[in-house]
Backbone as JSON, one array per atom type, in Angstrom:
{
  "sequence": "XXXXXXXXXXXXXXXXXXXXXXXXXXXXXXXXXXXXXXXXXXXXXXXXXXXXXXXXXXXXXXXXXXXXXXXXXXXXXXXXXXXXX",
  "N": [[13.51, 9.74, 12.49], [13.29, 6.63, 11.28], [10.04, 5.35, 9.17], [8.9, 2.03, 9.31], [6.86, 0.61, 8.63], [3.38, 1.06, 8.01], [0.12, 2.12, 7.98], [-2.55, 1.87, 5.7], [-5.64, 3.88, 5.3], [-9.0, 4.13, 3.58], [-8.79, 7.14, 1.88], [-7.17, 8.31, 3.4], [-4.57, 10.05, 3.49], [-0.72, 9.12, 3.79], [1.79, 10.56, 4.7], [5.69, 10.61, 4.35], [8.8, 10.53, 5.38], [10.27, 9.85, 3.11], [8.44, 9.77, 0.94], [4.95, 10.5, -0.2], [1.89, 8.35, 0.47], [-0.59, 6.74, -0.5], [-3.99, 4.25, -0.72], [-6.35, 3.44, -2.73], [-7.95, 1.42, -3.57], [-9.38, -1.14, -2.1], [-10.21, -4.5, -2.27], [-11.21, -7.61, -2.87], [-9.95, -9.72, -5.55], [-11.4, -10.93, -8.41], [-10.12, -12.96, -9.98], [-8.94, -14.28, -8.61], [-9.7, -14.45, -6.13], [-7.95, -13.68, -3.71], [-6.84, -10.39, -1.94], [-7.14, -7.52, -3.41], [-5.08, -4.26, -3.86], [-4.9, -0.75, -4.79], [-1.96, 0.87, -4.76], [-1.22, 4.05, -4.51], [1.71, 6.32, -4.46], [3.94, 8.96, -3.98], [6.87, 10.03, -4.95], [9.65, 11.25, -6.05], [8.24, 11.97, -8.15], [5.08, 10.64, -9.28], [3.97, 7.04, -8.59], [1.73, 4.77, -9.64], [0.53, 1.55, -8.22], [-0.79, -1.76, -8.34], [-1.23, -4.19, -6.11], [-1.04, -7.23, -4.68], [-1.0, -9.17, -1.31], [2.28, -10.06, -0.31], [3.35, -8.82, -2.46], [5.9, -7.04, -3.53], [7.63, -3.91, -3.75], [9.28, -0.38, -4.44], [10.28, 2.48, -3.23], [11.85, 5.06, -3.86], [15.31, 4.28, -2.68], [14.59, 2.14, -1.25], [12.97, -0.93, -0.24], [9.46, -1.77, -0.12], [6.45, -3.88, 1.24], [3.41, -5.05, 0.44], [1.9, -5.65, 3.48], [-0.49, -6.51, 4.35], [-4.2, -6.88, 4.14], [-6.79, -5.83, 5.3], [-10.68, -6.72, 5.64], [-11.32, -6.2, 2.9], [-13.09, -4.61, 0.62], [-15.33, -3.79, 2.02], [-16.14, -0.79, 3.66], [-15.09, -0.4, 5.68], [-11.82, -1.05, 5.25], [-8.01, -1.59, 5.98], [-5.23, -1.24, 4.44], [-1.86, -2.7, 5.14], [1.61, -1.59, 4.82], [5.04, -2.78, 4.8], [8.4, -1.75, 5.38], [10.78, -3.6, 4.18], [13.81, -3.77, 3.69]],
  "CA": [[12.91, 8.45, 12.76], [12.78, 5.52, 10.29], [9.01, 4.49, 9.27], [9.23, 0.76, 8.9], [5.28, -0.28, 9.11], [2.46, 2.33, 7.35], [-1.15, 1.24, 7.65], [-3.81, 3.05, 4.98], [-7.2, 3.8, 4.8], [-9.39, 5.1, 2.16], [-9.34, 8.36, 1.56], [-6.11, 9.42, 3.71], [-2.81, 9.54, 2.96], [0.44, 8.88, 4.92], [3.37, 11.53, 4.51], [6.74, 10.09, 5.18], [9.91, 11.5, 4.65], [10.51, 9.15, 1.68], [7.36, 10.4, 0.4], [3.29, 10.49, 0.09], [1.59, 6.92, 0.38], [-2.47, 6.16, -0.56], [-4.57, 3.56, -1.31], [-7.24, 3.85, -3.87], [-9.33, 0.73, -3.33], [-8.54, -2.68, -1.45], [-11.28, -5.4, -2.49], [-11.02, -9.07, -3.47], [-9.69, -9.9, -7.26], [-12.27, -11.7, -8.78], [-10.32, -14.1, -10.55], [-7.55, -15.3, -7.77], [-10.18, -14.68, -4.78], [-6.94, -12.86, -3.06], [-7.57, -9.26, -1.61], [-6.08, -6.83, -4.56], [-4.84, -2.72, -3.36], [-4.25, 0.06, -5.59], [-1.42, 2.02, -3.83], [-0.51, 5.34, -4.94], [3.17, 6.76, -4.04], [4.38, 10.35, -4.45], [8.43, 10.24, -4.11], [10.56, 11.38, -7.39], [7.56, 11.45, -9.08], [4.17, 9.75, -8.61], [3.13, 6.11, -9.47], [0.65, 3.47, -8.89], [0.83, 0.28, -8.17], [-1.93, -2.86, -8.03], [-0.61, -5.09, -5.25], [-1.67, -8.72, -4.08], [-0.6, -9.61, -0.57], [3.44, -10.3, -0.51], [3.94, -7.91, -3.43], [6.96, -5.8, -2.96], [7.82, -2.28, -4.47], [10.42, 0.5, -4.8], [10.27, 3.94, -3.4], [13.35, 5.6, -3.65], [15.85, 3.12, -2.48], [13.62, 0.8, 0.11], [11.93, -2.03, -0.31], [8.54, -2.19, 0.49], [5.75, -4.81, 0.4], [2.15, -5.38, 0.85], [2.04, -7.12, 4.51], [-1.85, -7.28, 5.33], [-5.24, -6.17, 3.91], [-7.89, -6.33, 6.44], [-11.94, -6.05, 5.26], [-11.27, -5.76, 1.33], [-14.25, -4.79, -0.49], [-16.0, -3.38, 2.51], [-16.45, 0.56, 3.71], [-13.66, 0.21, 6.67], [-10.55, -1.56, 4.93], [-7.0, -0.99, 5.7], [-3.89, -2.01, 4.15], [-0.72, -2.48, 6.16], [2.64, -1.92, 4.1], [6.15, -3.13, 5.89], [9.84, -1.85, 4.77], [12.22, -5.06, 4.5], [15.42, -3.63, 3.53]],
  "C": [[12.54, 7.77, 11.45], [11.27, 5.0, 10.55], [9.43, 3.21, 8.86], [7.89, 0.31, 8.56], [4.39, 1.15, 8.87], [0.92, 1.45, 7.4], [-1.89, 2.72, 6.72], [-5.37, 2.76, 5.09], [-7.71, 4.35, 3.88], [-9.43, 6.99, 2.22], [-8.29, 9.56, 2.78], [-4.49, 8.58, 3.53], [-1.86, 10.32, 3.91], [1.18, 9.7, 3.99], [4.79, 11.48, 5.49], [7.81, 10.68, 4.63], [11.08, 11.04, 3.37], [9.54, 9.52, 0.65], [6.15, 10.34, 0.6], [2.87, 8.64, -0.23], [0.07, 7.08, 0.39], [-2.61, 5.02, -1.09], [-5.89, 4.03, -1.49], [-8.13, 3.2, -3.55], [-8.31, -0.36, -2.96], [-10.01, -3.62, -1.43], [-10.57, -6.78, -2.83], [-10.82, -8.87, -5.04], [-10.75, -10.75, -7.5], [-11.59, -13.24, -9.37], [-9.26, -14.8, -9.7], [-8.54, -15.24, -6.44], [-9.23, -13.73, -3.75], [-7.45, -11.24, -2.96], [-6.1, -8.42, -3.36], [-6.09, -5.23, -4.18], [-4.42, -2.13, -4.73], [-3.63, 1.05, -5.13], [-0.75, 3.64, -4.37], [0.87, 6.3, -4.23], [3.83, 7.96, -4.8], [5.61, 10.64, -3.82], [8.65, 10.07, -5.65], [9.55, 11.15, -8.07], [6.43, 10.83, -8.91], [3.85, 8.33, -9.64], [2.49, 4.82, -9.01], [0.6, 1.88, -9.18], [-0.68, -0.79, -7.33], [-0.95, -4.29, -7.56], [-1.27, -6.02, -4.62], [-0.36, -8.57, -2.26], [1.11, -10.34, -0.75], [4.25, -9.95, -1.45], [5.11, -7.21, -3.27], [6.99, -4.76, -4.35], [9.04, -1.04, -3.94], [9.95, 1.99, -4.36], [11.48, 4.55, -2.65], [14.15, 4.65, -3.15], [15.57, 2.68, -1.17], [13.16, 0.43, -0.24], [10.88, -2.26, 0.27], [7.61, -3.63, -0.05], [4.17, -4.68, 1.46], [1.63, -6.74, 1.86], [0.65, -7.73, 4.48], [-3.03, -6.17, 4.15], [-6.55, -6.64, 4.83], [-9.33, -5.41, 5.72], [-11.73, -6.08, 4.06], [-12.87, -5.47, 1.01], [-15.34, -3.83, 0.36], [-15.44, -1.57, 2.86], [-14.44, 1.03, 4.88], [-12.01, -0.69, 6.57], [-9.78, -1.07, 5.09], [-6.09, -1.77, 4.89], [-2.33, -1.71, 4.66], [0.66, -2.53, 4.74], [4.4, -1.92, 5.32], [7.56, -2.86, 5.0], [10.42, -3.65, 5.44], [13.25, -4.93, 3.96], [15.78, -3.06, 4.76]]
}
């Protein structure tokens, strides 16, 4: 089964068979107002990525992107990520 659609919360992480998926923190940027994620990705390697809303990113060959952040800043934030290849 293809994941297409991953939601995170703090402090657990998604294991897909492309690889491991966390986020770190999901708050507001201070200087764009926009919610800002720090996602962490463990496939060929681990590496982290600080993503705004409509960001896209690379793990292993799929395209993901940063669909939704709901709550930033507060205790029960998630962040939704969506394949689009």
């Amino acid at each position: 089964m293809t994941v297409r659609q991953i939601v995170l919360r703090h402090g657990i992480q998604f294991n897909a068979n492309i690889g491991s998926f966390s986020a770190i923190y999901a708050e507001e940027d201070s200087a764009s107002g926009s919610p800002e994620v720090l996602v962490n990705i463990a496939a060929d390697g681990e590496r982290e990525y600080v993503l705004h809303p409509g960001d896209t990113f690379t793990v292993r060959d799929q395209t993901w992107k940063l669909a939704s952040v709901n709550n930033p800043g507060l205790h029960d934030w998630t962040v939704v990520l969506e394949r689009v290849d």
